[in-house]
CSV table of C-alpha atoms in Angstrom, one decimal:
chain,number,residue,atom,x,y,z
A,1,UNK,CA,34.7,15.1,49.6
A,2,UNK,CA,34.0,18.4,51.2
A,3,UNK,CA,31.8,21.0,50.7
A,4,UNK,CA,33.9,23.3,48.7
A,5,UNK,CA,35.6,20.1,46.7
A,6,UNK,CA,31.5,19.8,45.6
A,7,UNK,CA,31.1,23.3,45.0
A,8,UNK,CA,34.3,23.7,42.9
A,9,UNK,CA,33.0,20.4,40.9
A,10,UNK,CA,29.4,21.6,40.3
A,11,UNK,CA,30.7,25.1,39.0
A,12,UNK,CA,33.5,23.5,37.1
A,13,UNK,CA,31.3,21.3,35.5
A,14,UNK,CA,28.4,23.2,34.7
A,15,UNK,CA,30.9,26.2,33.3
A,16,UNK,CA,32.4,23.5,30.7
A,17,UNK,CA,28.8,22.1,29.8
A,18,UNK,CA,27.4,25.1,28.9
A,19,UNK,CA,30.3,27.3,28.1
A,20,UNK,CA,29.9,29.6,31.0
A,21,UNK,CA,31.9,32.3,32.8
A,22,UNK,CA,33.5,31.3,36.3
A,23,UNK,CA,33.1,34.9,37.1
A,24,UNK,CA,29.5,34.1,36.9
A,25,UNK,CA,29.3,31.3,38.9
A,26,UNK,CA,28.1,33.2,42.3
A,27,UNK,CA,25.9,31.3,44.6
A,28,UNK,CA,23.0,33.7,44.0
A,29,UNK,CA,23.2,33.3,40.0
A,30,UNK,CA,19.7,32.7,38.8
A,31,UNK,CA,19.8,29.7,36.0
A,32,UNK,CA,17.4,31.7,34.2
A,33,UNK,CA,18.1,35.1,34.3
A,34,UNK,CA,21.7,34.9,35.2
A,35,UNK,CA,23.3,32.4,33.8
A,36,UNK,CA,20.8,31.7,30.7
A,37,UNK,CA,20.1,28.3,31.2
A,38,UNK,CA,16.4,27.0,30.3
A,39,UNK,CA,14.5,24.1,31.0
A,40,UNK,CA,15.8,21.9,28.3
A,41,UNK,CA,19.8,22.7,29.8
A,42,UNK,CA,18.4,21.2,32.9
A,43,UNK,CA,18.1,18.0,31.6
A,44,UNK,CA,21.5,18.2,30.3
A,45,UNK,CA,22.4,19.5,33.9
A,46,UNK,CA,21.0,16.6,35.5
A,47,UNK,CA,22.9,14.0,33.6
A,48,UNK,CA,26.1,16.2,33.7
A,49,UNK,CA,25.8,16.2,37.5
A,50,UNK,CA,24.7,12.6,37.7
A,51,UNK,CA,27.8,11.7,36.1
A,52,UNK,CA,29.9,13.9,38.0
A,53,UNK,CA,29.0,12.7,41.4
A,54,UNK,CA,27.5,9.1,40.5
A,55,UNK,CA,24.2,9.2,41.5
A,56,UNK,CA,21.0,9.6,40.2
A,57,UNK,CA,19.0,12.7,40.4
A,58,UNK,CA,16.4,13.4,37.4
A,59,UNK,CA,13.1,11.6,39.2
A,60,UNK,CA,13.6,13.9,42.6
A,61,UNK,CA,10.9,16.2,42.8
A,62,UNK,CA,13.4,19.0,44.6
A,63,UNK,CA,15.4,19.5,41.7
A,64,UNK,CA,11.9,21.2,40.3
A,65,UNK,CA,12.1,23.5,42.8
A,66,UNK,CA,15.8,24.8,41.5
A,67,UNK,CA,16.2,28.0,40.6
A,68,UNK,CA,19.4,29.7,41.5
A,69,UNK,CA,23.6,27.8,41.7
A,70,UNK,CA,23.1,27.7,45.2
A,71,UNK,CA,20.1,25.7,45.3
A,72,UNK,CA,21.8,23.1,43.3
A,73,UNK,CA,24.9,23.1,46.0
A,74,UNK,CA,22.4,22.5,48.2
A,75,UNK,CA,20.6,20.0,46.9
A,76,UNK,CA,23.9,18.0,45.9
A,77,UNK,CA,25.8,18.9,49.4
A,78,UNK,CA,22.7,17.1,50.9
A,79,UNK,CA,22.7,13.9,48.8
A,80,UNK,CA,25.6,13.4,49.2
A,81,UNK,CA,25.3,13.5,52.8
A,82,UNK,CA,22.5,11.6,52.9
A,83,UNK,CA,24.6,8.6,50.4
A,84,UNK,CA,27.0,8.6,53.4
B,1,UNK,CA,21.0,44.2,1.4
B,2,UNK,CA,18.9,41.6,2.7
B,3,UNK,CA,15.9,40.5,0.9
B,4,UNK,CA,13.5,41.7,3.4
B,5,UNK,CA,14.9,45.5,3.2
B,6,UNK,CA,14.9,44.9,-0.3
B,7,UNK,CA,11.6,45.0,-1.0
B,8,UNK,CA,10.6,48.3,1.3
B,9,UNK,CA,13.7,50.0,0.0
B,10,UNK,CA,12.5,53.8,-0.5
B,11,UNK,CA,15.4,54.4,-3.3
B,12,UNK,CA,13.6,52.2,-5.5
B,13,UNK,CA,11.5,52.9,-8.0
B,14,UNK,CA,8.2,54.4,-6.3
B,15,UNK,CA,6.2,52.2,-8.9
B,16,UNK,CA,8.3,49.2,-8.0
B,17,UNK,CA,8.2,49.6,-4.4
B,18,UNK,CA,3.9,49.9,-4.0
B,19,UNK,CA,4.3,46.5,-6.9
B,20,UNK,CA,6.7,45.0,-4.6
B,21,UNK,CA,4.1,46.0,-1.3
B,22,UNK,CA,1.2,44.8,-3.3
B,23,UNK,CA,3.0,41.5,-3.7
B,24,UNK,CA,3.1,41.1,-0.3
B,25,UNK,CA,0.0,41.9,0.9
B,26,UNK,CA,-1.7,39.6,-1.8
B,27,UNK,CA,0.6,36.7,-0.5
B,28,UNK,CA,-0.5,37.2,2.9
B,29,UNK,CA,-4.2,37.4,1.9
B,30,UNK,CA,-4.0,34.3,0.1
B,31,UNK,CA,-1.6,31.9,1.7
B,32,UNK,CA,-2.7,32.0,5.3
B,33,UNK,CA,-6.0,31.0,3.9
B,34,UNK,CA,-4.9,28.8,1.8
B,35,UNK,CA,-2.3,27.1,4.3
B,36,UNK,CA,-5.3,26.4,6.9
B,37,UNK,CA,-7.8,25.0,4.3
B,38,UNK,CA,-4.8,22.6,3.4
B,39,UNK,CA,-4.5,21.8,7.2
B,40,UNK,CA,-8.5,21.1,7.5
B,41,UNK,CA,-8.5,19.0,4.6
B,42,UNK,CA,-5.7,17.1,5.7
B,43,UNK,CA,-7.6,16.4,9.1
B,44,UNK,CA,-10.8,15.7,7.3
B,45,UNK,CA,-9.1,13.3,4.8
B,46,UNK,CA,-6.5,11.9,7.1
B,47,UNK,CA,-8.6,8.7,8.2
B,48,UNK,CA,-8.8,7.7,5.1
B,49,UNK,CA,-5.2,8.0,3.8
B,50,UNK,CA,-3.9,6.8,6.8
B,51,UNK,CA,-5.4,3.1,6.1
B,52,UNK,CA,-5.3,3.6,2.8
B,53,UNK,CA,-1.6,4.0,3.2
B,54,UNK,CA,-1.1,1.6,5.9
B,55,UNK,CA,-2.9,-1.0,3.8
B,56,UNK,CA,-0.7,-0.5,0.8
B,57,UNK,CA,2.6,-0.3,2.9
B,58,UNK,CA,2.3,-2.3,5.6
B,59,UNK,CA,4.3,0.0,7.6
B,60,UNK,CA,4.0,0.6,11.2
B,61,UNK,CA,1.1,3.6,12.3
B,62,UNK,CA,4.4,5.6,13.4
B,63,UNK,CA,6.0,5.4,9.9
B,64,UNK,CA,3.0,5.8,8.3
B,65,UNK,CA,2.3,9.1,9.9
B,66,UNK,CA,5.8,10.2,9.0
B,67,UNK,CA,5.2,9.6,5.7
B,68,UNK,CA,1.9,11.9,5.6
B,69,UNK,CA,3.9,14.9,7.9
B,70,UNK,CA,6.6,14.7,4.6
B,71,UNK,CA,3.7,14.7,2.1
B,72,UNK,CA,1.9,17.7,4.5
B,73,UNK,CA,5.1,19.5,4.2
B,74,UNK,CA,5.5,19.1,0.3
B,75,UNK,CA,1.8,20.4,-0.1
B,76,UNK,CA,2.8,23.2,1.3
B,77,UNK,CA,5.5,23.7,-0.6
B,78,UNK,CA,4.0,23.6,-3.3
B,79,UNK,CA,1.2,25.9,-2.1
B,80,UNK,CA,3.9,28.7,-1.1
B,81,UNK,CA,5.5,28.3,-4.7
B,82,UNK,CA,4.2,31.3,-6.5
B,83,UNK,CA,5.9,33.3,-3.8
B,84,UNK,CA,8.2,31.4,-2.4
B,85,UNK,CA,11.7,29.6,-4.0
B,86,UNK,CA,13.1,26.2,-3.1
B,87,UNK,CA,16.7,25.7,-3.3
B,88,UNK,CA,18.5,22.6,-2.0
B,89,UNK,CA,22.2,21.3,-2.6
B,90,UNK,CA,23.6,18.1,-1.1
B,91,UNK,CA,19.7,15.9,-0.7
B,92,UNK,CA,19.5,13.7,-3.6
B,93,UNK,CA,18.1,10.5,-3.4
B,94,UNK,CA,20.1,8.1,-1.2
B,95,UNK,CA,22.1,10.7,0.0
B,96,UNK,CA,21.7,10.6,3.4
B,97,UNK,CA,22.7,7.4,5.2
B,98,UNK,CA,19.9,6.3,7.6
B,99,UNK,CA,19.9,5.7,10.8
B,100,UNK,CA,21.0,9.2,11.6
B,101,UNK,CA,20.7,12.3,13.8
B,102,UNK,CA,19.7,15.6,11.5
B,103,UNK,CA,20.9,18.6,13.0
B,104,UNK,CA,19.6,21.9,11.6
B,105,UNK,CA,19.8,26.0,12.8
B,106,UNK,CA,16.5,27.3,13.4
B,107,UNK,CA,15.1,30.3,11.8
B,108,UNK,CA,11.3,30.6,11.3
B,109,UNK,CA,7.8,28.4,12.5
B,110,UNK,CA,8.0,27.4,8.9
B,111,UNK,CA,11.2,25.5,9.0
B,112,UNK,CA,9.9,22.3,9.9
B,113,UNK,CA,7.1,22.4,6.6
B,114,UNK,CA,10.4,23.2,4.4
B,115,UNK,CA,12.1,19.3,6.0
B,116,UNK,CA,9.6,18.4,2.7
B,117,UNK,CA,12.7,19.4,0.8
B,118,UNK,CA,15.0,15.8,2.5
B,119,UNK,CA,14.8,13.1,-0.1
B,120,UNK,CA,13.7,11.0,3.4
B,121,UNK,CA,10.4,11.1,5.1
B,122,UNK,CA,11.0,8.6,8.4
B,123,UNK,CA,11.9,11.6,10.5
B,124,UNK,CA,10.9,12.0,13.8
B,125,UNK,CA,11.3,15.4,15.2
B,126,UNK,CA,12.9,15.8,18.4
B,127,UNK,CA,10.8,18.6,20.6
B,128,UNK,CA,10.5,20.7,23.6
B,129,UNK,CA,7.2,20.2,24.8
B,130,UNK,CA,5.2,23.9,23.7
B,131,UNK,CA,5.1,22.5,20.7
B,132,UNK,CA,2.5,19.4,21.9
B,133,UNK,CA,0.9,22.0,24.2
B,134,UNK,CA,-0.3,24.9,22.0
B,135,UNK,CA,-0.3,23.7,18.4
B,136,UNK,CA,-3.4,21.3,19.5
B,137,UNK,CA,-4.3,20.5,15.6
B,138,UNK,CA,-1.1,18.7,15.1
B,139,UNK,CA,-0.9,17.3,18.8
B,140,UNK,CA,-2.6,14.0,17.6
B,141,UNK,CA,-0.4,12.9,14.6
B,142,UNK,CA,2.3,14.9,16.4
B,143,UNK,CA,1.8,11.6,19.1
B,144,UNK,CA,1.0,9.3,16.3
B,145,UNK,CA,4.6,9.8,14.7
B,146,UNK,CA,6.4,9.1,18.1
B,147,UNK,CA,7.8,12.2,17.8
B,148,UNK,CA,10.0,13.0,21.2
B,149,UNK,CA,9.2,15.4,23.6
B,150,UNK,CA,12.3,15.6,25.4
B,151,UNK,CA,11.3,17.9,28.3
B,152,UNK,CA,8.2,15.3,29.4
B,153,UNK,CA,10.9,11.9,28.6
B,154,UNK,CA,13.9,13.2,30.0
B,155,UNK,CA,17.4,11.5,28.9
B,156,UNK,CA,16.4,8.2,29.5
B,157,UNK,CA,13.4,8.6,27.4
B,158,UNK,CA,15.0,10.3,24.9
B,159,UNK,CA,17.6,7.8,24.3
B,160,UNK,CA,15.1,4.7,24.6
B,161,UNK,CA,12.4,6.4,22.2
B,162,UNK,CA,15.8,7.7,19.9
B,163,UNK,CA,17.4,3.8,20.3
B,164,UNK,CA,13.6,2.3,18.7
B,165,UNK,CA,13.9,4.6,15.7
B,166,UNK,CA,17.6,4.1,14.9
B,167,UNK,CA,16.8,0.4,15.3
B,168,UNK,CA,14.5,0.7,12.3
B,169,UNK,CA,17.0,2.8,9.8
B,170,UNK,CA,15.1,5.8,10.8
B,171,UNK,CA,16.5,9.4,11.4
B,172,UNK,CA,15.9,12.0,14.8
B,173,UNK,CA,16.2,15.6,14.2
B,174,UNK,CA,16.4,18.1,16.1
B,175,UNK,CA,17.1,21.7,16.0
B,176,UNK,CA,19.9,21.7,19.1
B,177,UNK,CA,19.6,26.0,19.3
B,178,UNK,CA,16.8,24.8,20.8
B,179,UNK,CA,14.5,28.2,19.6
B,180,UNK,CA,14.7,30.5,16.5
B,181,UNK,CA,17.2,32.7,15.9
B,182,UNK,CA,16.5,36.3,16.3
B,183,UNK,CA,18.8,37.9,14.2
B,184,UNK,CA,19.7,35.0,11.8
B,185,UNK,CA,23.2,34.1,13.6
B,186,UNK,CA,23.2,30.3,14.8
B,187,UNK,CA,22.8,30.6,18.7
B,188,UNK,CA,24.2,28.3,21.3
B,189,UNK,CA,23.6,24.3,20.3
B,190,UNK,CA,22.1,22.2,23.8
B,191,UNK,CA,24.2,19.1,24.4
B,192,UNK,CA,21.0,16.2,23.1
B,193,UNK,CA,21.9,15.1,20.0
B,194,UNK,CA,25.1,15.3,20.0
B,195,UNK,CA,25.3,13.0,23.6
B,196,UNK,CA,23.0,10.9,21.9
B,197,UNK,CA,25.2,10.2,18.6
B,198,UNK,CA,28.2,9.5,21.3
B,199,UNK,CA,26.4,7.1,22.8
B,200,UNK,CA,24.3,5.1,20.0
B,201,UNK,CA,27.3,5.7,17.4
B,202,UNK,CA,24.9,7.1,15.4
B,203,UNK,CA,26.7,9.6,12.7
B,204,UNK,CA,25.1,13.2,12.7
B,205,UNK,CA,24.2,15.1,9.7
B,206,UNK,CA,24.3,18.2,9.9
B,207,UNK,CA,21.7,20.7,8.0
B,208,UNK,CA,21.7,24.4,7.2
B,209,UNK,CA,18.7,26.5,6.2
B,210,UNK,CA,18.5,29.9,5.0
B,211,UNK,CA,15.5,32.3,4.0
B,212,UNK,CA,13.1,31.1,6.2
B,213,UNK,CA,13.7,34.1,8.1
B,214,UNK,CA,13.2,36.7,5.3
B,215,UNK,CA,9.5,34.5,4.4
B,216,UNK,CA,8.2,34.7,8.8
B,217,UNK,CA,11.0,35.5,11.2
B,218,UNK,CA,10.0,35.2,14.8
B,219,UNK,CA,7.9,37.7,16.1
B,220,UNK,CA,6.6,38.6,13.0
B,221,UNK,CA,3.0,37.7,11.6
B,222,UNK,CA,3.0,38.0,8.3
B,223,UNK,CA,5.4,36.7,5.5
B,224,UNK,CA,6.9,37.9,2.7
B,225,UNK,CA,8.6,36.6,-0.5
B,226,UNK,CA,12.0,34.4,0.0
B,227,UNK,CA,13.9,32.2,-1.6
B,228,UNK,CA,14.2,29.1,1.1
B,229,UNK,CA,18.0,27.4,1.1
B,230,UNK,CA,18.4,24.0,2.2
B,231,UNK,CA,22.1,22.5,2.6
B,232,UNK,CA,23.4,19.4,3.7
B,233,UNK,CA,27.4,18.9,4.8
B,234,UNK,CA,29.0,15.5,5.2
B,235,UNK,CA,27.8,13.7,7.9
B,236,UNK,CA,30.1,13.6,11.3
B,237,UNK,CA,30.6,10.4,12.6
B,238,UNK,CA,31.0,10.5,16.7
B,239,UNK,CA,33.3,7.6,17.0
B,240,UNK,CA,35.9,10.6,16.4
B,241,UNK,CA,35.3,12.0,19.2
B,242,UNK,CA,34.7,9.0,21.4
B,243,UNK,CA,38.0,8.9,22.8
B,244,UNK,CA,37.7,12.5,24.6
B,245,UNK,CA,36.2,11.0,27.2
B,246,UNK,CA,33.8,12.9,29.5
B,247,UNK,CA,34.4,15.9,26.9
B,248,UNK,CA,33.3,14.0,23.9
B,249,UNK,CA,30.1,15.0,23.7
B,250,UNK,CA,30.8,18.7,23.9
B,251,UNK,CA,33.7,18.3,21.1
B,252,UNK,CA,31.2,17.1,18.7
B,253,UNK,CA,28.8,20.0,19.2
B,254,UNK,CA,31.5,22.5,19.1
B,255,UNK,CA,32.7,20.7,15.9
B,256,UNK,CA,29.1,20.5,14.3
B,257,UNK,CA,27.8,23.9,15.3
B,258,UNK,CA,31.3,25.9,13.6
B,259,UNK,CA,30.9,24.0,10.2
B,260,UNK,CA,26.9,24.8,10.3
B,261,UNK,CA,27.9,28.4,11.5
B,262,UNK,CA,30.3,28.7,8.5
B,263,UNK,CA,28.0,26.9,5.7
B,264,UNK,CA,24.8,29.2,7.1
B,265,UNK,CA,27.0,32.6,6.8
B,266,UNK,CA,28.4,31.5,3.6
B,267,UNK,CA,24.6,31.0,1.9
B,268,UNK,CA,24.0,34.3,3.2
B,269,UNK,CA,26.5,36.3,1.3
B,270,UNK,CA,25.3,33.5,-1.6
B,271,UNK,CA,21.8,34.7,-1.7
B,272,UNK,CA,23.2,38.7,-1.4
């Protein structure tokens, strides 16, 4: 899977979770501000992404530090590269 | 017009308008009083009715304290009466089918006292965490009850704690907007219960409220009179949607979220 096949996954994923815009989907998007999401959607974005990409994720302290759609392509890019 | 604007209305009747004021501002004078001399004395007496109650039931501390939260909530009800009027359509006895996951919109601080009005009192609420952080007099039965506090457990807390009521023919509810409704519309629904009913089968039953938001809308400190409106629709059962695979979850809250949007909007013209 390449980096743009997980990028294209994440957005698509978390757009149909939470009924989100594509157009909104920017790597810069804040969770908060931008795209609306709270602390209570991250738990439902953490199994949503867990499912999508089979691996856990909730118990990592990074995914505290998460604050914008880039940071989560980060953090998911990397895991998976560190699974391989 | 809604109730609220009903009441400061300058057409009226000048006469009825400072009656209608003066209504208000005895209500406020004497329920908030009132409501935290009920909470003290409920503290003070709880030892006692707690083993007094265990004793005579035999029930599990968790149950127990259910039980009291339900009789805490009728109290209330009871105290807000003179001002305030219960209406309920759908909850007689036996008609909700336990175990189950209650789904309700959220309007008002005050719309957990009115879940007094369910014929059922093994409830346990399903919570962010602010509530266990800054309302530190109900923190301790809050814990005794079991209630969930499903940012500190996660999903796999959730559905273990969830799994242990439902295994006892008890009911989880949760209000899935997730925060009170600013204007009165229901919001967006989180995805909790409704992944939890796919995955336990448990059937959701979904709840609408109306009038708490005329009696103490957010941001608002003091309350006014109301009539409180408290419906239940069929419940939904998730095997349904079971077969929509990784979209199931999301069907269901769709589903549940337009027939509570619907049923809330169609009280409000009701109570106009």
């Amino acid at each position: 899977m390449t980096d743009r096949e997980i990028i294209t996954l994440i957005d698509t994923t978390l757009v149909n979770e939470f009924e989100l815009n594509m157009a909104d989907m920017a790597a810069e998007a804040s969770l908060k501000d931008d795209l609306g999401l709270d602390s209570l959607d991250r738990v439902d974005m953490v199994i949503v992404l867990e499912k999508a990409f089979g691996f856990k994720m909730g118990e990592e302290e990074a995914i505290k530090a998460i604050r914008t759609l880039g940071d989560i392509h980060a953090f998911v890019i990397n895991k998976k590269q560190l699974m391989q | 017009m809604t109730h609220q604007s009903a009441v400061f209305d300058k057409k009226r009747n000048p006469l009825q308008a400072a009656g209608s004021f003066l209504v208000v501002v005895v209500m406020n004078l004497v329920m908030f009083p009132l409501i935290v001399l009920m909470t003290v004395m409920g503290i003070v007496l709880f030892p006692i009715c707690f083993i007094s109650g265990k004793i005579a039931t035999g029930w599990q501390n968790d149950r127990v304290m259910r039980y009291f939260v339900w009789v805490y909530g009728r109290a209330w009800m009871i105290i807000m009466s003179p001002f305030v009027r219960f209406k309920r359509t759908g909850l007689t006895r036996g008609s909700i089918d336990m175990p189950c996951i209650i789904v309700i919109n959220h309007l008002s601080f005050f719309d957990t006292y009115c879940m007094a009005l369910l014929p059922i009192s093994d409830i346990a609420f399903a919570v962010r965490s602010w509530p266990f952080k800054k309302l530190f007099w109900y923190r301790p039965f809050m814990r005794l009850a079991n209630y969930l506090d499903l940012e500190a457990i996660g999903w796999e807390g959730t559905l273990r704690d969830s799994r242990r009521v439902f295994e006892r023919k008890g009911a989880i509810l949760v209000f899935p907007e997730g925060h009170r409704s600013g204007d009165g519309k229901v919001q967006r629904f989180y995805s909790g219960p409704f992944r939890l009913a796919i995955e336990t089968g448990v059937p959701i039953v979904p709840l609408c409220i109306t009038g708490t938001d005329v009696l103490l809308p957010p941001h608002r400190w003091w309350m006014m009179p109301a009539t409180v409106c408290l419906s239940a629709l069929a419940p939904v059962d998730p095997r349904e949607f079971m077969g929509d695979g990784e979209t199931a979850h999301i069907n269901l809250r769709k589903h549940v979220r337009k027939i509570i949007a619907e049923q809330v909007e169609k009280m409000r013209k009701e109570a106009l």
